[in-house]
Short mmCIF file of C-alpha atoms in Angstrom, two decimals:
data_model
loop_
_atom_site.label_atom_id
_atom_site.label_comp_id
_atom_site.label_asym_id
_atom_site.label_seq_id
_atom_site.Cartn_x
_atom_site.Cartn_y
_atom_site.Cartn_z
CA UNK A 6 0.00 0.00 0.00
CA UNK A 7 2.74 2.14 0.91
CA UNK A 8 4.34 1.68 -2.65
CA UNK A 9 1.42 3.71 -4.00
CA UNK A 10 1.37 7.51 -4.91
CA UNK A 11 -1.67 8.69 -4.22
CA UNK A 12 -0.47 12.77 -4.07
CA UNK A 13 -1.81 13.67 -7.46
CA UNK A 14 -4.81 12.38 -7.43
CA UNK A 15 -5.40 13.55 -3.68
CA UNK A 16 -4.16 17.44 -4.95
CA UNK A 17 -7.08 16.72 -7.53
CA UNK A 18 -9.52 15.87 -5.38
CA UNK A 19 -8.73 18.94 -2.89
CA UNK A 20 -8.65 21.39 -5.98
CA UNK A 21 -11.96 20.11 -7.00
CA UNK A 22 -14.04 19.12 -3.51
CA UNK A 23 -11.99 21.10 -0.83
CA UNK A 24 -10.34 19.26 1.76
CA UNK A 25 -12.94 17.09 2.98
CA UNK A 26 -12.08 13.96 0.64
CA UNK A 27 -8.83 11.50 1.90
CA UNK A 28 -8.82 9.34 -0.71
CA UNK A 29 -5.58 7.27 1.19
CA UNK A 30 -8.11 6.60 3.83
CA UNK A 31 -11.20 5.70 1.01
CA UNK A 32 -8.80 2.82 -0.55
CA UNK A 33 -7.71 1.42 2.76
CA UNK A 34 -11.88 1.71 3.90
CA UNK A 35 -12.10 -0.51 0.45
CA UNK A 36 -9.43 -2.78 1.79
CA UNK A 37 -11.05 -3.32 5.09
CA UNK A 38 -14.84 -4.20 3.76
CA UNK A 39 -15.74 -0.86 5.28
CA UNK A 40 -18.01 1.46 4.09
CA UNK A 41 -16.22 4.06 1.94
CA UNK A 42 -19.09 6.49 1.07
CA UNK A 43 -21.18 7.86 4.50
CA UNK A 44 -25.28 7.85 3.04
CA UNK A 45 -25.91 10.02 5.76
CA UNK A 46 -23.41 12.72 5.15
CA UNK A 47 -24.17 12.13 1.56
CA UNK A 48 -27.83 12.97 2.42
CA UNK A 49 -27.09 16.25 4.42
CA UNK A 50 -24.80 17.60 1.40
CA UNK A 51 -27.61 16.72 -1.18
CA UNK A 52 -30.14 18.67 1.27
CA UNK A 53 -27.44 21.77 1.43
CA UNK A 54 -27.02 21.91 -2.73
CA UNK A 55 -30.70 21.30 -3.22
CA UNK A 56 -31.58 24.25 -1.05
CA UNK A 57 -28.58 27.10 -2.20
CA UNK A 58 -29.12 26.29 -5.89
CA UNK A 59 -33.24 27.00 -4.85
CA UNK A 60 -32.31 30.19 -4.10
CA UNK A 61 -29.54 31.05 -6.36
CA UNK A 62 -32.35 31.08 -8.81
CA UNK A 63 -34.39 33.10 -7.16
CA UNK A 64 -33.78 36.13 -9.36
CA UNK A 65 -33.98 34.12 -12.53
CA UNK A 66 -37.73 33.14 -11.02
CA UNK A 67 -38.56 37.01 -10.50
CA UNK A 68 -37.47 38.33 -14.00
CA UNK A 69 -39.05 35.50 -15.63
CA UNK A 70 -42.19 36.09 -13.88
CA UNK A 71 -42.27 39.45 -14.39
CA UNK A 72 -41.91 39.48 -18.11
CA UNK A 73 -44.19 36.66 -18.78
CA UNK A 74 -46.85 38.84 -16.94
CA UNK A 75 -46.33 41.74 -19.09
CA UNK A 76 -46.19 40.17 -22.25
CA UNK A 77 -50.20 38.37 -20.93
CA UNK A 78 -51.15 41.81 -19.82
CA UNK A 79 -49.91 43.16 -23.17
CA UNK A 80 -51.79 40.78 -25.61
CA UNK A 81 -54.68 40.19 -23.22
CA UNK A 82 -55.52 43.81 -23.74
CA UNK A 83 -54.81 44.02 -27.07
CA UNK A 84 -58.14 46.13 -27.97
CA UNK A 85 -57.00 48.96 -26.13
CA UNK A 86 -54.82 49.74 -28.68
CA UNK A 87 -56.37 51.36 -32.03
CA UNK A 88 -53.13 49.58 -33.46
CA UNK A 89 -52.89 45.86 -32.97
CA UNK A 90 -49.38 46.37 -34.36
CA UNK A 91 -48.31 47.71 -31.02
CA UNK A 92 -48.92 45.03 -28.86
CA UNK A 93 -47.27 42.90 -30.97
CA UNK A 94 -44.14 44.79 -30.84
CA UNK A 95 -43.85 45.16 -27.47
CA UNK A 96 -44.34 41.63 -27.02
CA UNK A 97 -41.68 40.96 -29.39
CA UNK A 98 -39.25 43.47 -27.44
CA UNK A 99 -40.37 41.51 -24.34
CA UNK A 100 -39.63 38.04 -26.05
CA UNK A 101 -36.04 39.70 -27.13
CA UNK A 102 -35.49 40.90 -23.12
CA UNK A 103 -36.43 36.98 -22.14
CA UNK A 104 -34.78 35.42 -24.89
CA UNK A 105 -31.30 36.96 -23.62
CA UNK A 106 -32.36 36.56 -19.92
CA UNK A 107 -32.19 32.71 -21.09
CA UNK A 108 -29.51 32.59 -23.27
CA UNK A 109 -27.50 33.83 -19.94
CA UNK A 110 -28.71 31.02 -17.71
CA UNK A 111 -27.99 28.44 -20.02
CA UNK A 112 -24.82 30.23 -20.90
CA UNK A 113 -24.23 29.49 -16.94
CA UNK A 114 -25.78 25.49 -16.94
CA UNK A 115 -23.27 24.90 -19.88
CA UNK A 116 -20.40 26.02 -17.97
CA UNK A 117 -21.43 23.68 -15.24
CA UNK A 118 -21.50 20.90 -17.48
CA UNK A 119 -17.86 21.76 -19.09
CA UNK A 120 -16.78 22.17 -15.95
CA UNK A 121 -17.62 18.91 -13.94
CA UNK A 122 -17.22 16.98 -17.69
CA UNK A 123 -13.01 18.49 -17.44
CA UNK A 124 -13.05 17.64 -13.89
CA UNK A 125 -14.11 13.83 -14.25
CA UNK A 126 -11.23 13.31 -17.06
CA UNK A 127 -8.86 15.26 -15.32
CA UNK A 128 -9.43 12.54 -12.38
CA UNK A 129 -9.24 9.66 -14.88
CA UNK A 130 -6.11 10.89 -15.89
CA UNK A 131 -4.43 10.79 -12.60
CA UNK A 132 -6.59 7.91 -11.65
CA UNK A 133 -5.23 5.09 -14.66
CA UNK A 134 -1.17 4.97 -13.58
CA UNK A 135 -1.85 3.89 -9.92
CA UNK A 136 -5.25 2.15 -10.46
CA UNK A 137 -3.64 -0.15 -13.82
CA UNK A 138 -0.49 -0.73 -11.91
CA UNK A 139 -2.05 -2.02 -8.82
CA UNK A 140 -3.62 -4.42 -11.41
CA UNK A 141 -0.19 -5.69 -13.10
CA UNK A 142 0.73 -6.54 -9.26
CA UNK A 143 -2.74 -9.33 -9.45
CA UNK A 144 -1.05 -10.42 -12.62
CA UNK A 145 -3.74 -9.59 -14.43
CA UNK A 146 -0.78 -7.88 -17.15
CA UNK A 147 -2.33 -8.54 -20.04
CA UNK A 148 -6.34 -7.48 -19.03
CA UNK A 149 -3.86 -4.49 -17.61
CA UNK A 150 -2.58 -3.45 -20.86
CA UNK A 151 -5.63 -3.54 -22.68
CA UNK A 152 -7.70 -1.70 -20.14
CA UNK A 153 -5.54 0.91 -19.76
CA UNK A 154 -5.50 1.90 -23.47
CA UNK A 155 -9.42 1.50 -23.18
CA UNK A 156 -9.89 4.23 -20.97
CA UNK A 157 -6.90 6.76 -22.10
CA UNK A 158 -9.44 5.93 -25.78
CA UNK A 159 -12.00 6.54 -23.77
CA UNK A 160 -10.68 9.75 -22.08
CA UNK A 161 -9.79 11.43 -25.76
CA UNK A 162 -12.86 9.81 -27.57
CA UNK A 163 -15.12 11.15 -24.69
CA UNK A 164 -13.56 14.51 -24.91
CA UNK A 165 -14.29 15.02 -28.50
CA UNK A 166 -17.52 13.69 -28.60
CA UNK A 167 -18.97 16.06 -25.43
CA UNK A 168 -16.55 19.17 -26.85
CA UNK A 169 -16.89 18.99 -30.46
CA UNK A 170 -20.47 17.33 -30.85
CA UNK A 171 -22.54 16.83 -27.81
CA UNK A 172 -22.69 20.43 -26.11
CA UNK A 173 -22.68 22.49 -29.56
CA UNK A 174 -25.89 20.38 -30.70
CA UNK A 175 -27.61 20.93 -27.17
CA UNK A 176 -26.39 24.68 -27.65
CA UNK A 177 -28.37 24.10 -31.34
CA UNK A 178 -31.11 23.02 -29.63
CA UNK A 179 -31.66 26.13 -27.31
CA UNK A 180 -30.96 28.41 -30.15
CA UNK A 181 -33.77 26.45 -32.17
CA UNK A 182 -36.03 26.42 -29.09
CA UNK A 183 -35.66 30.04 -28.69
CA UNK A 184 -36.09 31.04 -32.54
CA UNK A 185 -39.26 28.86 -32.95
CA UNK A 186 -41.49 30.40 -30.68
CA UNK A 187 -40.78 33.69 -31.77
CA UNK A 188 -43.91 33.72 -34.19
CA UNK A 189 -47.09 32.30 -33.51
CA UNK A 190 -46.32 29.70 -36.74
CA UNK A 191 -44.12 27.43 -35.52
CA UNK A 192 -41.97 26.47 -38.21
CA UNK A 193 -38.79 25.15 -36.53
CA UNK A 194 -40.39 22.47 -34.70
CA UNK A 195 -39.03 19.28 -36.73
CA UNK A 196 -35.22 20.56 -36.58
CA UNK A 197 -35.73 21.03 -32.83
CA UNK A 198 -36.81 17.94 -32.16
CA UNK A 199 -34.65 16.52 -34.97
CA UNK A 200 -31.42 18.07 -32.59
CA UNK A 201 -33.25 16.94 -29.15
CA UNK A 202 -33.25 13.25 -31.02
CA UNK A 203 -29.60 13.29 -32.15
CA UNK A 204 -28.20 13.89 -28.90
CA UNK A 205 -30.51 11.33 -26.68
CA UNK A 206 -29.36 8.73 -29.32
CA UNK A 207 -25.85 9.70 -29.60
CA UNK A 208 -25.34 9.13 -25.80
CA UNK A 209 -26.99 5.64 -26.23
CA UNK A 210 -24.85 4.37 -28.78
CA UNK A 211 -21.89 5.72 -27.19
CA UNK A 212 -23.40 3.95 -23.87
CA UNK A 213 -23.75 0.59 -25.74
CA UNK A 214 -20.49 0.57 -27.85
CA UNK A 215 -18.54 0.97 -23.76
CA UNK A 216 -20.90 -2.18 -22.72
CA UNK A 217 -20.50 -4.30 -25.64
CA UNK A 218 -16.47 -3.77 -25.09
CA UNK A 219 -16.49 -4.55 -21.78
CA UNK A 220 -18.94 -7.48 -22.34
CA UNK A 221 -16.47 -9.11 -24.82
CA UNK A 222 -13.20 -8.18 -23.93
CA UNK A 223 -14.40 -9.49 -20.27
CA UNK A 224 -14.97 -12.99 -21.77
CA UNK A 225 -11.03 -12.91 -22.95
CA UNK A 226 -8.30 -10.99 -21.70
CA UNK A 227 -9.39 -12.00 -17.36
CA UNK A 228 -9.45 -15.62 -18.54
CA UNK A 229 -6.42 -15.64 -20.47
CA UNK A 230 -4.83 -13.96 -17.22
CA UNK A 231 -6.17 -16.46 -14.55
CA UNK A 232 -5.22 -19.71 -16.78
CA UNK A 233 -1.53 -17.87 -16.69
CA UNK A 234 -1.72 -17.44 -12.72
CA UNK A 235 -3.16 -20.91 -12.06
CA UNK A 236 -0.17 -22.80 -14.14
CA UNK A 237 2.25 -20.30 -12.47
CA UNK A 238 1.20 -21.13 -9.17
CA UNK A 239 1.11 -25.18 -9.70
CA UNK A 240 4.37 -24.66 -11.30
CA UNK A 241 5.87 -23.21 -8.22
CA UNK A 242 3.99 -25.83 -6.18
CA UNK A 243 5.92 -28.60 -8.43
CA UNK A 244 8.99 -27.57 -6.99
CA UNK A 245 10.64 -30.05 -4.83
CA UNK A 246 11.32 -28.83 -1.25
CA UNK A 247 9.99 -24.96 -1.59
CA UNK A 248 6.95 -25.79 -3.84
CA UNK A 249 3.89 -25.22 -1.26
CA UNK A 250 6.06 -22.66 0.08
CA UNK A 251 6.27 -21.11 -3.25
CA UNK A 252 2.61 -21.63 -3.92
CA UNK A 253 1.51 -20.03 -0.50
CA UNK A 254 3.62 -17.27 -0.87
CA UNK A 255 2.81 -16.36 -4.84
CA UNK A 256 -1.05 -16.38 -3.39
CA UNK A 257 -0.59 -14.36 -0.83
CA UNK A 258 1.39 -11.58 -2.96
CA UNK A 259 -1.52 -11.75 -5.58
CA UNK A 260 -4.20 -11.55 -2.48
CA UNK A 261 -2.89 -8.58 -1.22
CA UNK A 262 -2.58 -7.10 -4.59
CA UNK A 263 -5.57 -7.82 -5.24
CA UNK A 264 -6.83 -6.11 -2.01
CA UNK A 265 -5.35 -2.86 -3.18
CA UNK A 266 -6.89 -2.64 -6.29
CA UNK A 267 -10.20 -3.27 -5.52
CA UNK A 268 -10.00 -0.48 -2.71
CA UNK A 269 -8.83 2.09 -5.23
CA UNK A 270 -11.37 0.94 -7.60
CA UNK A 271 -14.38 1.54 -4.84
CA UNK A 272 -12.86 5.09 -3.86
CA UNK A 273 -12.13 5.60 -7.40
CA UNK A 274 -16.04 5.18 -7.90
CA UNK A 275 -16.92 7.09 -4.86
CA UNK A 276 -14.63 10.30 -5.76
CA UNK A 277 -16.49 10.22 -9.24
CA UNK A 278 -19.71 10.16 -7.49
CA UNK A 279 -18.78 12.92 -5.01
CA UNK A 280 -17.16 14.90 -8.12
CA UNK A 281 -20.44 15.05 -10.01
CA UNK A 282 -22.57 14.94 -7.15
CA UNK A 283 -22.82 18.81 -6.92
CA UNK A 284 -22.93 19.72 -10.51
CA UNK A 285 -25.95 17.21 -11.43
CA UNK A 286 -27.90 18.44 -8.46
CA UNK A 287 -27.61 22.04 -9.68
CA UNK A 288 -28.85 21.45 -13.12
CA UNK A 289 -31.75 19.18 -11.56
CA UNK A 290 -32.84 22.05 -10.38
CA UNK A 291 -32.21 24.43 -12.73
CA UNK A 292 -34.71 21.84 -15.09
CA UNK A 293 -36.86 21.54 -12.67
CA UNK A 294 -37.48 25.87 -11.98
CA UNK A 295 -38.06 26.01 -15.66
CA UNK A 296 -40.62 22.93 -15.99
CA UNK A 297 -42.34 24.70 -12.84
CA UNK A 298 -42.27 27.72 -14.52
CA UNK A 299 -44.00 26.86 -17.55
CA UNK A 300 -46.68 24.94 -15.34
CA UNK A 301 -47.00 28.11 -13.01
CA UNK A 302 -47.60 30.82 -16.09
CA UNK A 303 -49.66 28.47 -18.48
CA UNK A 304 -53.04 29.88 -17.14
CA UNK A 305 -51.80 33.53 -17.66
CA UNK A 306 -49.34 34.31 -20.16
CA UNK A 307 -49.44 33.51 -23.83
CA UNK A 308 -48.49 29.80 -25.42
CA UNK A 309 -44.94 30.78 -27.02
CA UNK A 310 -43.72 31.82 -23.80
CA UNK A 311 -44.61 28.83 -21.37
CA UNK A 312 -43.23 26.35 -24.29
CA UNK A 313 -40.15 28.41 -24.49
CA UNK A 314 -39.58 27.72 -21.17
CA UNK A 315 -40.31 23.96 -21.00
CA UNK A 316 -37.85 23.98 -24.06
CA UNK A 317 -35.37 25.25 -21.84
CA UNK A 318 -36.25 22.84 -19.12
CA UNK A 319 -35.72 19.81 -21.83
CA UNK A 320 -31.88 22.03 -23.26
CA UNK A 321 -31.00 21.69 -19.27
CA UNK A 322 -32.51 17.85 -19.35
CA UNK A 323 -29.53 17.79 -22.29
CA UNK A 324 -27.20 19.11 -20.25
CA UNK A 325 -28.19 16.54 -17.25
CA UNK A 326 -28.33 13.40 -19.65
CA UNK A 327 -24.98 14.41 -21.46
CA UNK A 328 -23.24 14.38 -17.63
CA UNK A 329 -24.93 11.40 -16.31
CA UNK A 330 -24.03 9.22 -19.43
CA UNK A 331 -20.28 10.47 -18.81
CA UNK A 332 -20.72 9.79 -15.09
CA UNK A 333 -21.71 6.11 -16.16
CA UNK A 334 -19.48 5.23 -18.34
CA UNK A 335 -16.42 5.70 -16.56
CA UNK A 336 -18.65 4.08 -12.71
CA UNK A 337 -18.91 1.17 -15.69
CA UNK A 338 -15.39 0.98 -16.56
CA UNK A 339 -13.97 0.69 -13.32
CA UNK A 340 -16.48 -1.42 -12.21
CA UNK A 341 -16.17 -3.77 -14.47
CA UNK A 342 -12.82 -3.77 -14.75
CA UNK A 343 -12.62 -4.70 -11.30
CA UNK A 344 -15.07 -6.81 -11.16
CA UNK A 345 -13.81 -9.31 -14.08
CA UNK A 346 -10.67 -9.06 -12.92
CA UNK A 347 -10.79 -9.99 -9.23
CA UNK A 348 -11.20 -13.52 -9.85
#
């Protein structure tokens, strides 16, 4: 245990959570059978995030409110004005004020997801040297090898696809959300959901393309590796004099090896789950103040505005599906990993 560095990942994990997190203590918690993640603490912090982010939206509620109001009290009373033509542009300038208002705030839920989506590979990063050569120390040198590859693949691949694709089609999406209900004639409805659909399936594929690797490669590379230890170890017990010495000894090295990698395997999977804990709450409730938003100012304010606001909701639901999937891929890969491997 001693042999392993765990001072980059643990400066990580303080630049990114504070200094709350010993991930030392996590992997030697793993070790023991102990419980590495405390539910109730857990519980309290959820509680805390739910609560600040409430009212760290407070303002967004107020200005939304207000403008939806205006723009109801401005076409409700429409025959006041000899000039229909008046309303109409002053519910466009109003549409303008909330479309920026919106742009803003999503401006601000992207940069959480960028954010928490750099700060999960940044831990992978730092994570694969210790975790993979706690691994080679089971033996398991082959199912090592190719792992490791996997995820540094996985890492890049990931990068590109949430950088490059992902978060400039959910940006799309918003933009298209926004522009549609600009008019009463919706005419953008097909290419918004035609964006919405891209990205929900793009995350499945890339979902199913990490299982099916993981569901084949885990048929051949741990096998491979286990028929290797078991002839090493009756080899060693074939030796005349020293053999169940040998044997006993070669176990007990792999055992203990063993030991150490699951334990940085379960804190690995805890610090990813405390790393995106905070983030995913945030936008859950950023979605949810628009979805109860829209719900709120149906009965008053005109159509465009409460769908542009449940279109907003779904952009954030984007935003929240696009983390999570990133979230579960790499809990999978280290899961399984460790799991096909510790036999």
């Amino acid at each position: 245990m001693e042999e392993f560095d765990f001072g980059e990942i643990q400066m990580l994990l303080d630049e990114i959570l504070g200094n709350g997190t010993d991930f030392k203590q996590m992997v030697s918690q793993g070790m023991q059978g102990g419980s590495v993640l405390s539910w109730e603490r857990l519980g309290i912090l959820l509680q805390k995030i739910f609560l600040e982010e409430l009212l760290a939206q407070k303002q967004l509620w107020l200005h939304i409110l207000i403008l939806a109001i205006a723009s109801a009290v401005l076409l409700h009373f429409a025959d006041v004005f000899q000039n229909k033509n008046v309303s109409r542009i002053s519910f466009c300038m109003i549409y303008m004020i909330l479309f920026l208002l919106l742009i803003t705030s999503f401006q601000s839920s992207m940069g959480i997801a960028r954010e928490v989506l750099a700060h999960v590979r940044d831990f992978m990063t730092v994570l694969a040297p210790s975790y993979f050569l706690a691994m080679t120390f089971t033996s398991y040198i082959t199912s090592a090898g190719v792992y490791y590859e996997f995820l540094l693949l996985l890492i890049a691949g990931m990068r590109l696809f949430t950088e490059r694709f992902i978060l400039p089609c959910i940006e799309v999406y918003v933009l298209l959300v926004l522009a549609n209900h600009l008019s009463k004639e919706e005419r953008l409805t097909r290419f918004t959901e035609l964006a919405g659909m891209v990205v929900e399936w793009s995350l499945k594929a890339v979902l199913a393309l990490v299982m099916g690797f993981h569901l084949i490669q885990g048929v051949i590379t741990p096998a491979a590796d286990a028929f290797r230890n078991t002839t090493v170890s009756q080899s060693l017990e074939m030796v005349p004099g020293v053999g169940d010495m040998s044997g006993s000894v070669a176990d007990m090295v792999f055992g203990s090896a063993m030991l150490i990698k699951n334990g940085i395997g379960a804190a690995a999977l805890v610090a990813l789950i405390l790393i995106c804990l905070v983030p995913l709450v945030k936008l859950a409730v950023i979605m949810v103040v628009y979805y109860a938003l829209a719900a709120i100012l149906q009965p008053v304010s005109d159509e465009r505005i409460t769908e542009c606001l449940s279109g907003m909701g779904n952009g954030v639901r984007l935003l929240l599906q696009a983390v999570f999937t990133v979230l579960v891929l790499f809990l999978l890969t280290i899961a399984l990993t460790t799991a096909l491997t510790g036999r």
